[in-house]
Amino acid sequence: KSQDNNQKRAAIYCRVSTIMQGEAEYSSLDAQEDQLSAYCKGKGWKVVKVYRDIKSGKNLERTEIQNLLNDAEDHLFDIVVATKIDRFNRSIIDFYVFSKRLADLDVDISSATQPIDTSNSAGKLMLDIFLAFAQFERNIISERTKEGMNARAQKGFFTGGHLVLGYQNIDGVLEVVESEKELVLKIFNYYLNKPSTNAVANQLNSEGYKTKSYLTQKGISKGGKSFSKSDVLRTLKNKIYIGKIVWKGEEFPG
């Protein structure tokens, strides 16, 4: 807290979803900031920083929300205020993660238009109820996802994860990538000729081969590196090559 009579230091967070809302002569962002400044003044809190986002609230991948979290790590403020909780995030699950991170840093959350203010007991109770439903929703989604994945596996469909060398995923059906097929056959044939994963890796690397390249869901490039003995072993033991889909220890015909 600040040295001024233990006055709470507040951070204001404003968000709109469109550029038009953010760039109007008197924008929704301005209106939110004015409302929240007045709210903090009425509470006797000192506003130390304002964060303004012009982006959808579907996830936490927003510049200003990340700046806010970084500043919270540096203990720049004691409480974060927004007009409504969904300004932080429209997903209850993501808000659960966001609020938990702030709580771990002893930073409170307050809504100017909702009875949620974790700086007092009643507000904490409201947030606990809110987050209990969030956790319940998360559990239901997890259960449904597992049920769906199990059903797909039983029908012989690929259940996701990183694709193995030699295949591409077309709507849950694995199709052979002809340009990678020769390499897969080499790995098995080299091992049959000389059953040493280290020897196979060395042979593949001497011929200039690389592991399968792929992009993660966040668009990060992975793979495309020299083979290690574990890469070779992973290929040799993968039951996809004998037409099996493995899910939670069970095998199903692909």
XYZ file of N, CA and C in Angstrom:
762
model
N 0.841 -1.195 0.000
C 0.000 0.000 0.000
C 0.875 1.245 0.000
N 0.291 2.351 -0.448
C 1.066 3.591 -0.498
C 1.338 4.081 0.910
N 2.246 5.018 1.019
C 2.608 5.560 2.318
C 1.589 6.577 2.816
N 0.642 6.972 1.938
C -0.345 7.996 2.277
C -1.480 7.387 3.092
N -1.275 7.303 4.410
C -2.287 6.779 5.332
C -2.780 5.387 4.928
N -1.858 4.549 4.468
C -2.197 3.197 4.042
C -3.301 3.170 2.977
N -3.348 4.219 2.168
C -4.348 4.317 1.099
C -4.122 3.214 0.061
N -5.214 2.530 -0.315
C -5.091 1.470 -1.311
C -4.697 2.053 -2.665
N -3.799 1.345 -3.325
C -3.400 1.715 -4.695
C -4.226 0.889 -5.666
N -4.946 1.559 -6.545
C -5.851 0.865 -7.457
C -5.354 0.942 -8.899
N -5.590 -0.147 -9.625
C -5.349 -0.183 -11.065
C -6.706 -0.306 -11.749
N -6.922 0.497 -12.765
C -8.173 0.468 -13.517
C -7.968 -0.349 -14.784
N -8.910 -1.263 -15.063
C -8.834 -2.027 -16.309
C -10.102 -1.785 -17.131
N -9.902 -1.321 -18.373
C -11.005 -1.055 -19.288
C -10.804 -1.899 -20.550
N -11.903 -2.387 -21.103
C -11.793 -3.152 -22.357
C -13.030 -2.965 -23.216
N -12.790 -2.794 -24.529
C -13.858 -2.840 -25.527
C -13.444 -3.853 -26.584
N -14.428 -4.311 -27.366
C -14.151 -5.388 -28.317
C -13.823 -4.911 -29.722
N -14.151 -3.658 -30.051
C -13.928 -3.185 -31.412
C -13.113 -1.903 -31.424
N -12.415 -1.683 -32.542
C -11.620 -0.470 -32.717
C -12.515 0.762 -32.717
N -13.725 0.655 -33.327
C -14.643 1.797 -33.385
C -15.031 2.263 -31.992
N -15.274 1.317 -31.091
C -15.613 1.680 -29.722
C -14.450 2.356 -29.018
N -13.239 1.950 -29.388
C -12.056 2.481 -28.713
C -11.579 3.810 -29.257
N -11.971 4.132 -30.520
C -11.422 5.326 -31.159
C -12.436 6.445 -31.344
N -13.644 6.275 -30.845
C -14.646 7.332 -30.955
C -14.174 8.556 -30.175
N -14.741 9.716 -30.528
C -14.309 10.967 -29.882
C -14.409 10.865 -28.361
N -15.529 10.303 -27.907
C -15.625 9.961 -26.485
C -16.006 8.496 -26.442
N -15.000 7.666 -26.309
C -15.196 6.233 -26.498
C -15.739 5.548 -25.256
N -16.131 4.281 -25.475
C -16.556 3.446 -24.355
C -15.413 3.276 -23.358
N -14.174 3.271 -23.875
C -13.017 3.180 -22.978
C -12.955 4.401 -22.060
N -13.196 5.584 -22.633
C -13.191 6.813 -21.828
C -14.291 6.757 -20.771
N -15.473 6.271 -21.186
C -16.600 6.200 -20.257
C -16.298 5.246 -19.106
N -15.698 4.111 -19.437
C -15.330 3.154 -18.391
C -14.312 3.759 -17.436
N -13.308 4.435 -18.007
C -12.261 5.022 -17.164
C -12.834 6.091 -16.239
N -13.740 6.937 -16.769
C -14.355 7.979 -15.941
C -15.178 7.360 -14.815
N -15.953 6.324 -15.158
C -16.786 5.662 -14.158
C -15.934 5.029 -13.058
N -14.854 4.374 -13.479
C -14.003 3.672 -12.520
C -13.173 4.638 -11.682
N -12.771 5.756 -12.281
C -12.034 6.773 -11.518
C -12.917 7.331 -10.406
N -14.182 7.596 -10.755
C -15.127 8.103 -9.760
C -15.389 7.054 -8.680
N -15.475 5.796 -9.103
C -15.702 4.684 -8.167
C -14.547 4.597 -7.167
N -13.314 4.672 -7.672
C -12.139 4.606 -6.793
C -12.083 5.805 -5.853
N -12.432 6.971 -6.382
C -12.427 8.176 -5.551
C -13.411 8.023 -4.404
N -14.588 7.461 -4.729
C -15.601 7.259 -3.696
C -15.150 6.267 -2.633
N -14.301 5.325 -3.009
C -13.782 4.325 -2.077
C -12.554 4.829 -1.308
N -12.026 5.955 -1.771
C -10.814 6.478 -1.137
C -9.552 5.794 -1.612
N -9.592 5.206 -2.818
C -8.436 4.526 -3.381
C -7.695 5.452 -4.337
N -6.392 5.316 -4.389
C -5.558 6.124 -5.284
C -5.294 5.345 -6.571
N -5.705 5.904 -7.712
C -5.478 5.249 -9.001
C -4.022 5.460 -9.409
N -3.300 4.355 -9.584
C -1.881 4.450 -9.932
C -1.606 4.081 -11.394
N -2.540 3.361 -12.016
C -2.320 3.007 -13.418
C -3.650 2.614 -14.059
N -3.736 2.896 -15.384
C -4.930 2.551 -16.157
C -4.511 1.663 -17.328
N -5.224 0.556 -17.505
C -4.959 -0.367 -18.608
C -6.173 -0.350 -19.532
N -5.915 -0.195 -20.839
C -6.998 -0.095 -21.822
C -6.752 -1.090 -22.956
N -7.670 -2.032 -23.121
C -7.556 -3.044 -24.177
C -8.659 -2.847 -25.215
N -8.300 -2.997 -26.483
C -9.292 -3.030 -27.565
C -9.179 -4.407 -28.200
N -9.816 -5.377 -27.572
C -9.697 -6.749 -28.040
C -10.780 -7.601 -27.399
N -11.125 -8.693 -28.053
C -12.105 -9.624 -27.514
C -11.635 -10.181 -26.177
N -12.601 -10.471 -25.311
C -12.269 -11.037 -23.995
C -12.365 -12.540 -23.955
N -12.183 -13.204 -25.116
C -12.349 -14.657 -25.150
C -11.220 -15.404 -24.457
N -10.044 -14.762 -24.293
C -8.939 -15.405 -23.572
C -8.073 -14.342 -22.925
N -6.974 -14.758 -22.322
C -6.090 -13.821 -21.611
C -4.918 -13.349 -22.462
N -4.916 -13.710 -23.761
C -3.814 -13.311 -24.646
C -4.045 -11.896 -25.155
N -3.965 -10.940 -24.227
C -4.141 -9.519 -24.558
C -2.976 -8.738 -23.961
N -2.506 -7.775 -24.706
C -1.314 -7.022 -24.292
C -1.477 -6.396 -22.920
N -2.577 -5.662 -22.718
C -2.720 -4.927 -21.468
C -3.018 -5.826 -20.273
N -3.736 -6.921 -20.494
C -3.997 -7.823 -19.369
C -2.700 -8.499 -18.940
N -1.814 -8.755 -19.900
C -0.511 -9.327 -19.560
C 0.365 -8.292 -18.853
N 0.285 -7.017 -19.298
C 1.015 -5.946 -18.620
C 0.514 -5.800 -17.183
N -0.802 -5.916 -17.014
C -1.388 -5.821 -15.679
C -0.852 -6.930 -14.773
N -0.814 -8.142 -15.290
C -0.323 -9.276 -14.492
C 1.153 -9.117 -14.151
N 1.921 -8.611 -15.100
C 3.348 -8.379 -14.837
C 3.540 -7.317 -13.758
N 2.726 -6.247 -13.812
C 2.823 -5.191 -12.803
C 2.349 -5.689 -11.438
N 1.404 -6.618 -11.451
C 0.953 -7.213 -10.189
C 2.089 -8.001 -9.542
N 2.877 -8.663 -10.380
C 4.063 -9.383 -9.884
C 5.035 -8.422 -9.197
N 5.069 -7.191 -9.699
C 5.967 -6.169 -9.128
C 5.307 -5.391 -7.991
N 4.107 -5.810 -7.577
C 3.378 -5.193 -6.457
C 3.153 -3.689 -6.678
N 2.745 -3.355 -7.911
C 2.515 -1.951 -8.256
C 1.205 -1.431 -7.675
N 0.266 -2.319 -7.388
C -1.040 -1.901 -6.873
C -1.594 -2.975 -5.933
N -2.669 -2.588 -5.217
C -3.277 -3.485 -4.232
C -4.608 -4.063 -4.703
N -5.246 -3.387 -5.644
C -6.566 -3.810 -6.097
C -6.751 -3.437 -7.564
N -7.483 -4.273 -8.301
C -7.779 -4.021 -9.707
C -9.283 -3.848 -9.840
N -9.712 -2.791 -10.539
C -11.142 -2.536 -10.686
C -11.545 -2.518 -12.153
N -12.753 -3.000 -12.405
C -13.337 -2.972 -13.746
C -14.825 -2.713 -13.600
N -15.474 -2.307 -14.685
C -16.909 -2.038 -14.593
C -17.684 -3.323 -14.304
N -17.265 -4.420 -14.964
C -17.888 -5.733 -14.744
C -16.792 -6.786 -14.814
N -17.032 -7.925 -14.195
C -16.050 -9.005 -14.187
C -15.728 -9.480 -15.601
N -16.735 -9.450 -16.511
C -16.471 -9.941 -17.865
C -15.584 -9.009 -18.679
N -15.271 -7.821 -18.119
C -14.271 -6.970 -18.792
C -12.906 -7.653 -18.741
N -12.622 -8.352 -17.630
C -11.355 -9.081 -17.516
C -11.338 -10.260 -18.481
N -12.436 -11.003 -18.478
C -12.507 -12.167 -19.361
C -13.941 -12.657 -19.465
N -14.345 -13.031 -20.679
C -15.706 -13.548 -20.868
C -15.821 -15.015 -20.466
N -14.685 -15.701 -20.418
C -14.688 -17.111 -20.031
C -14.547 -17.226 -18.514
N -15.516 -17.878 -17.881
C -15.456 -18.054 -16.427
C -14.212 -18.841 -16.049
N -13.866 -19.822 -16.866
C -12.707 -20.655 -16.575
C -11.423 -19.828 -16.601
N -11.259 -18.992 -17.633
C -10.068 -18.145 -17.714
C -10.047 -17.118 -16.591
N -11.226 -16.619 -16.215
C -11.281 -15.673 -15.107
C -10.851 -16.337 -13.806
N -11.197 -17.613 -13.656
C -10.761 -18.379 -12.481
C -9.233 -18.370 -12.383
N -8.568 -18.636 -13.519
C -7.099 -18.648 -13.560
C -6.551 -17.260 -13.243
N -7.155 -16.241 -13.858
C -6.731 -14.850 -13.668
C -6.861 -14.422 -12.203
N -8.019 -14.671 -11.612
C -8.261 -14.249 -10.231
C -7.384 -15.003 -9.238
N -7.149 -16.277 -9.525
C -6.282 -17.079 -8.649
C -4.865 -16.524 -8.648
N -4.398 -16.118 -9.823
C -3.045 -15.573 -9.915
C -2.925 -14.271 -9.128
N -3.955 -13.410 -9.232
C -3.935 -12.157 -8.476
C -4.036 -12.420 -6.971
N -4.879 -13.379 -6.599
C -5.034 -13.699 -5.179
C -3.725 -14.182 -4.573
N -2.975 -14.962 -5.339
C -1.677 -15.449 -4.870
C -0.693 -14.303 -4.661
N -0.944 -13.174 -5.337
C -0.074 -11.995 -5.208
C -0.649 -10.977 -4.216
N -1.721 -11.369 -3.512
C -2.412 -10.480 -2.553
C -2.971 -9.237 -3.221
N -3.450 -9.389 -4.446
C -4.098 -8.295 -5.166
C -5.588 -8.588 -5.231
N -6.405 -7.636 -4.777
C -7.853 -7.816 -4.769
C -8.464 -7.424 -6.112
N -9.710 -7.852 -6.323
C -10.466 -7.534 -7.529
C -11.784 -6.894 -7.102
N -12.188 -5.850 -7.820
C -13.450 -5.194 -7.507
C -14.190 -4.841 -8.794
N -15.509 -5.014 -8.761
C -16.370 -4.634 -9.884
C -17.214 -3.437 -9.463
N -17.269 -2.416 -10.328
C -18.018 -1.206 -9.987
C -19.526 -1.405 -10.067
N -19.973 -2.438 -10.777
C -21.415 -2.623 -10.978
C -21.927 -3.967 -10.471
N -21.064 -4.747 -9.844
C -21.458 -6.055 -9.323
C -21.001 -6.184 -7.867
N -21.667 -7.015 -7.074
C -21.301 -7.139 -5.648
C -20.072 -8.020 -5.430
N -19.027 -7.745 -6.176
C -17.786 -8.510 -6.035
C -16.652 -7.555 -5.719
N -16.109 -7.713 -4.530
C -14.987 -6.886 -4.094
C -14.224 -7.712 -3.064
N -13.110 -8.289 -3.474
C -12.399 -9.224 -2.599
C -11.635 -8.538 -1.474
N -11.790 -7.217 -1.376
C -11.160 -6.530 -0.243
C -12.056 -6.577 1.000
N -13.295 -7.138 0.840
C -14.159 -7.311 2.006
C -14.756 -8.713 2.000
N -15.263 -9.147 3.141
C -15.721 -10.527 3.320
C -16.893 -10.882 2.409
N -17.865 -9.975 2.289
C -19.036 -10.254 1.452
C -18.632 -10.415 -0.006
N -17.730 -9.551 -0.456
C -17.258 -9.631 -1.844
C -16.482 -10.910 -2.104
N -15.693 -11.330 -1.114
C -14.946 -12.587 -1.247
C -15.898 -13.774 -1.342
N -16.986 -13.721 -0.559
C -17.974 -14.792 -0.613
C -18.611 -14.862 -1.999
N -18.967 -13.714 -2.551
C -19.570 -13.681 -3.887
C -18.608 -14.247 -4.924
N -17.336 -13.882 -4.804
C -16.351 -14.396 -5.763
C -16.157 -15.898 -5.585
N -16.163 -16.368 -4.331
C -16.024 -17.806 -4.081
C -17.171 -18.585 -4.733
N -18.395 -18.041 -4.616
C -19.552 -18.679 -5.247
C -19.381 -18.680 -6.759
N -18.956 -17.539 -7.282
C -18.729 -17.387 -8.718
C -17.691 -18.401 -9.207
N -16.594 -18.528 -8.480
C -15.516 -19.422 -8.892
C -15.868 -20.895 -8.657
N -16.746 -21.166 -7.681
C -17.193 -22.544 -7.474
C -17.938 -23.036 -8.706
N -18.770 -22.156 -9.274
C -19.468 -22.514 -10.505
C -18.479 -22.658 -11.657
N -17.429 -21.844 -11.651
C -16.399 -21.930 -12.693
C -15.700 -23.281 -12.627
N -15.366 -23.718 -11.411
C -14.701 -25.001 -11.245
C -15.634 -26.142 -11.650
N -16.910 -26.002 -11.307
C -17.907 -27.008 -11.689
C -17.991 -27.096 -13.220
N -18.022 -25.934 -13.882
C -18.076 -25.900 -15.349
C -16.826 -26.546 -15.939
N -15.678 -26.240 -15.353
C -14.416 -26.817 -15.837
C -14.445 -28.343 -15.729
N -14.951 -28.859 -14.600
C -15.017 -30.314 -14.406
C -15.964 -30.979 -15.402
N -17.107 -30.337 -15.642
C -18.082 -30.884 -16.598
C -17.478 -30.937 -17.997
N -16.804 -29.857 -18.402
C -16.170 -29.809 -19.722
C -15.111 -30.892 -19.845
N -14.322 -31.072 -18.772
C -13.271 -32.085 -18.777
C -13.864 -33.488 -18.929
N -14.951 -33.752 -18.188
C -15.599 -35.060 -18.261
C -16.159 -35.321 -19.659
N -16.789 -34.307 -20.242
C -17.373 -34.461 -21.574
C -16.288 -34.654 -22.627
N -15.162 -33.953 -22.442
C -14.055 -34.094 -23.387
C -13.494 -35.505 -23.351
N -13.304 -36.035 -22.136
C -12.787 -37.395 -21.990
C -13.743 -38.414 -22.586
N -15.051 -38.206 -22.342
C -16.044 -39.123 -22.901
C -16.017 -39.085 -24.419
N -15.889 -37.865 -24.959
C -15.850 -37.706 -26.407
C -14.609 -38.333 -27.019
N -13.466 -38.162 -26.352
C -12.211 -38.734 -26.850
C -12.271 -40.260 -26.814
N -12.851 -40.798 -25.754
C -12.971 -42.249 -25.639
C -13.872 -42.806 -26.739
N -14.968 -42.107 -27.018
C -15.887 -42.549 -28.073
C -15.201 -42.511 -29.437
N -14.399 -41.461 -29.677
C -13.680 -41.350 -30.946
C -12.661 -42.481 -31.087
N -11.955 -42.775 -29.999
C -10.952 -43.845 -30.037
C -11.612 -45.186 -30.337
N -12.765 -45.450 -29.727
C -13.457 -46.712 -29.951
C -13.887 -46.865 -31.411
N -14.132 -45.724 -32.066
C -14.524 -45.748 -33.476
C -13.307 -45.760 -34.405
N -12.100 -45.730 -33.801
C -10.885 -45.812 -34.597
C -10.347 -44.489 -35.086
N -10.867 -43.367 -34.541
C -10.389 -42.055 -34.966
C -9.186 -41.615 -34.127
N -8.322 -40.815 -34.721
C -7.169 -40.240 -34.027
C -7.665 -39.334 -32.911
N -7.108 -39.465 -31.720
C -7.606 -38.730 -30.554
C -6.861 -37.434 -30.280
N -5.967 -37.055 -31.174
C -5.276 -35.778 -31.011
C -3.856 -35.925 -30.511
N -3.241 -34.768 -30.201
C -1.834 -34.771 -29.801
C -0.945 -34.558 -31.016
N 0.365 -34.637 -30.798
C 1.305 -34.424 -31.882
C 1.232 -35.586 -32.876
N 1.202 -35.255 -34.143
C 1.159 -36.282 -35.179
C 2.481 -37.037 -35.242
N 2.365 -38.325 -35.545
C 3.575 -39.127 -35.672
C 4.107 -39.013 -37.089
N 5.379 -39.309 -37.217
C 6.051 -39.266 -38.516
C 5.335 -40.170 -39.518
N 5.069 -39.628 -40.694
C 4.461 -40.426 -41.758
C 2.966 -40.228 -41.940
N 2.343 -39.443 -41.048
C 0.899 -39.261 -41.135
C 0.485 -37.803 -41.043
N -0.700 -37.516 -41.590
C -1.366 -36.239 -41.385
C -2.789 -36.531 -40.923
N -3.350 -35.597 -40.161
C -4.684 -35.781 -39.599
C -5.713 -35.080 -40.476
N -6.589 -35.845 -41.099
C -7.666 -35.287 -41.915
C -8.995 -35.626 -41.243
N -9.525 -34.655 -40.485
C -10.803 -34.849 -39.774
C -10.813 -36.104 -38.908
N -9.719 -36.347 -38.209
C -9.647 -37.473 -37.281
C -9.189 -38.765 -37.915
N -8.997 -38.764 -39.235
C -8.508 -39.951 -39.929
C -7.055 -39.725 -40.322
N -6.184 -40.661 -39.960
C -4.766 -40.530 -40.295
C -4.524 -40.991 -41.728
N -3.913 -40.112 -42.511
C -3.572 -40.439 -43.888
C -2.064 -40.371 -44.062
N -1.528 -41.266 -44.885
C -0.077 -41.353 -45.091
C 0.428 -40.112 -45.823
N 1.545 -39.574 -45.320
C 2.265 -38.501 -46.013
C 3.359 -39.167 -46.836
N 3.189 -39.196 -48.155
C 4.101 -39.940 -49.019
C 5.554 -39.509 -48.861
N 5.784 -38.195 -48.648
C 7.156 -37.695 -48.530
C 7.845 -38.174 -47.253
N 7.072 -38.647 -46.258
C 7.639 -39.129 -45.002
C 7.634 -40.662 -44.914
N 6.909 -41.292 -45.817
C 6.734 -42.746 -45.776
C 8.076 -43.472 -45.859
N 8.952 -43.029 -46.767
C 10.259 -43.682 -46.959
C 11.081 -43.642 -45.682
N 11.026 -42.513 -44.963
C 11.800 -42.373 -43.734
C 11.309 -43.339 -42.655
N 9.991 -43.487 -42.534
C 9.439 -44.427 -41.547
C 9.921 -45.846 -41.844
N 9.860 -46.237 -43.113
C 10.299 -47.583 -43.496
C 11.794 -47.773 -43.231
N 12.583 -46.711 -43.457
C 14.029 -46.780 -43.183
C 14.286 -47.066 -41.711
N 13.552 -46.388 -40.831
C 13.761 -46.558 -39.389
C 13.552 -48.026 -38.989
N 12.467 -48.626 -39.475
C 12.188 -50.022 -39.138
C 13.209 -50.970 -39.773
N 13.520 -50.719 -41.035
C 14.477 -51.596 -41.731
C 15.882 -51.492 -41.139
N 16.327 -50.265 -40.813
C 17.654 -50.091 -40.209
C 17.737 -50.825 -38.876
N 16.632 -50.761 -38.110
C 16.642 -51.422 -36.801
C 16.656 -52.943 -36.954
N 15.947 -53.455 -37.979
C 15.950 -54.900 -38.227
C 17.348 -55.384 -38.611
N 18.069 -54.562 -39.364
C 19.432 -54.910 -39.787
C 20.429 -54.795 -38.639
N 20.201 -53.772 -37.784
C 21.107 -53.568 -36.642
C 20.279 -53.052 -35.472
N 19.843 -53.933 -34.579
C 18.931 -53.553 -33.495
C 19.564 -52.686 -32.412
N 19.871 -51.457 -32.795
C 20.417 -50.474 -31.861
C 19.807 -49.119 -32.208
N 19.034 -48.550 -31.283
C 18.380 -47.260 -31.554
C 19.422 -46.160 -31.755
N 20.538 -46.252 -31.051
C 21.596 -45.260 -31.198
C 22.209 -45.344 -32.597
N 22.435 -46.578 -33.067
C 23.021 -46.777 -34.396
C 22.078 -46.276 -35.480
N 20.769 -46.536 -35.314
C 19.781 -46.071 -36.286
C 19.752 -44.543 -36.322
N 19.762 -43.900 -35.146
C 19.755 -42.436 -35.083
C 20.981 -41.863 -35.789
N 22.140 -42.452 -35.537
C 23.371 -41.971 -36.178
C 23.301 -42.115 -37.694
N 22.747 -43.239 -38.154
C 22.623 -43.478 -39.591
C 21.692 -42.448 -40.240
N 20.562 -42.199 -39.600
C 19.601 -41.230 -40.135
C 20.199 -39.826 -40.178
N 20.911 -39.469 -39.130
C 21.526 -38.138 -39.073
C 22.622 -37.982 -40.121
N 23.376 -39.049 -40.365
C 24.441 -38.987 -41.381
C 23.865 -38.818 -42.779
N 22.606 -39.248 -42.965
C 21.944 -39.111 -44.258
C 21.144 -37.813 -44.346
N 21.192 -37.006 -43.275
C 20.552 -35.688 -43.310
C 19.075 -35.665 -42.963
N 18.542 -36.732 -42.409
C 17.122 -36.754 -42.046
C 16.873 -35.979 -40.747
N 15.646 -35.441 -40.629
C 15.229 -34.690 -39.442
C 13.911 -35.260 -38.913
N 13.629 -34.985 -37.639
C 12.369 -35.415 -37.048
C 11.216 -34.611 -37.656
N 9.999 -35.071 -37.444
C 8.824 -34.417 -38.029
C 8.667 -32.993 -37.507
N 8.417 -32.051 -38.403
C 8.164 -30.655 -38.021
C 6.672 -30.439 -37.849
N 6.302 -29.618 -36.882
C 4.886 -29.310 -36.674
C 4.754 -27.988 -35.936
N 3.554 -27.434 -35.976
C 3.249 -26.196 -35.268
C 2.351 -26.507 -34.082
N 2.630 -25.906 -32.930
C 1.755 -26.062 -31.767
C 0.505 -25.217 -31.990
N -0.476 -25.341 -31.086
C -1.705 -24.561 -31.196
C -1.424 -23.063 -31.111
N -0.311 -22.690 -30.498
C 0.058 -21.271 -30.403
C 0.933 -20.835 -31.571
N 1.103 -21.723 -32.553
C 1.855 -21.364 -33.740
C 3.364 -21.440 -33.580
N 3.831 -22.144 -32.552
C 5.271 -22.288 -32.318
C 5.783 -23.506 -33.079
N 6.864 -23.327 -33.814
C 7.431 -24.415 -34.602
C 8.227 -25.372 -33.717
N 7.941 -26.660 -33.865
C 8.628 -27.692 -33.101
C 9.166 -28.758 -34.051
N 10.062 -29.608 -33.532
C 10.606 -30.703 -34.326
C 11.625 -30.212 -35.340
N 11.824 -31.022 -36.410
C 12.787 -30.650 -37.442
C 14.221 -30.656 -36.944
N 14.509 -31.547 -35.985
C 15.854 -31.612 -35.404
C 16.502 -32.960 -35.723
N 17.754 -33.100 -35.330
C 18.444 -34.369 -35.543
C 17.805 -35.465 -34.695
N 17.897 -36.702 -35.166
C 17.308 -37.828 -34.444
C 18.139 -38.207 -33.221
N 17.464 -38.542 -32.142
C 18.100 -39.122 -30.959
C 17.624 -40.567 -30.853
N 18.250 -41.335 -30.001
C 17.819 -42.729 -29.863
C 16.393 -42.816 -29.315
N 15.985 -41.825 -28.495
C 14.615 -41.830 -27.970
C 13.603 -41.541 -29.079
N 13.984 -40.703 -30.060
C 13.104 -40.456 -31.211
C 12.871 -41.753 -31.986
N 13.948 -42.501 -32.176
C 13.853 -43.764 -32.903
C 12.997 -44.757 -32.122
N 13.246 -44.878 -30.818
C 12.497 -45.816 -29.982
C 11.008 -45.481 -29.972
N 10.702 -44.170 -29.927
C 9.299 -43.729 -29.912
C 8.581 -44.167 -31.193
N 9.295 -44.122 -32.307
C 8.714 -44.568 -33.581
C 8.518 -46.077 -33.587
N 9.516 -46.803 -33.153
C 9.450 -48.269 -33.173
C 8.327 -48.818 -32.272
N 8.049 -48.105 -31.178
C 7.057 -48.597 -30.220
C 5.652 -48.063 -30.478
N 5.513 -47.153 -31.455
C 4.218 -46.520 -31.689
C 3.266 -47.479 -32.409
N 2.156 -47.817 -31.756
C 1.239 -48.821 -32.295
C 0.364 -48.292 -33.430
N 0.457 -46.984 -33.684
C -0.254 -46.440 -34.846
C 0.235 -47.122 -36.121
N 1.521 -47.506 -36.150
C 2.089 -48.116 -37.351
C 1.558 -49.531 -37.617
N 0.891 -50.119 -36.626
C 0.246 -51.415 -36.886
C -1.274 -51.255 -36.846
N -1.725 -50.017 -37.054
C -3.158 -49.766 -37.189
C -3.944 -49.713 -35.910
N -3.276 -49.395 -34.783
C -3.969 -49.346 -33.500
C -4.056 -47.909 -32.983
N -5.198 -47.573 -32.382
C -5.366 -46.312 -31.669
C -5.314 -46.637 -30.181
N -4.420 -45.993 -29.453
C -4.279 -46.251 -28.017
C -4.840 -45.061 -27.237
N -5.762 -45.343 -26.324
C -6.349 -44.281 -25.501
C -6.510 -44.804 -24.083
N -5.858 -44.149 -23.125
C -5.927 -44.519 -21.708
C -5.572 -45.980 -21.488
N -4.546 -46.448 -22.213
C -4.065 -47.812 -22.031
C -4.829 -48.864 -22.802
N -5.928 -48.478 -23.436
C -6.707 -49.428 -24.233
C -6.364 -49.269 -25.715
N -6.436 -50.386 -26.437
C -6.136 -50.376 -27.866
C -7.425 -50.612 -28.659
N -7.565 -49.863 -29.742
C -8.715 -49.995 -30.634
C -8.217 -50.049 -32.066
N -8.899 -50.806 -32.936
C -8.495 -50.824 -34.342
C -8.713 -49.452 -34.985
N -7.684 -48.961 -35.649
C -7.766 -47.625 -36.248
C -8.612 -47.623 -37.509
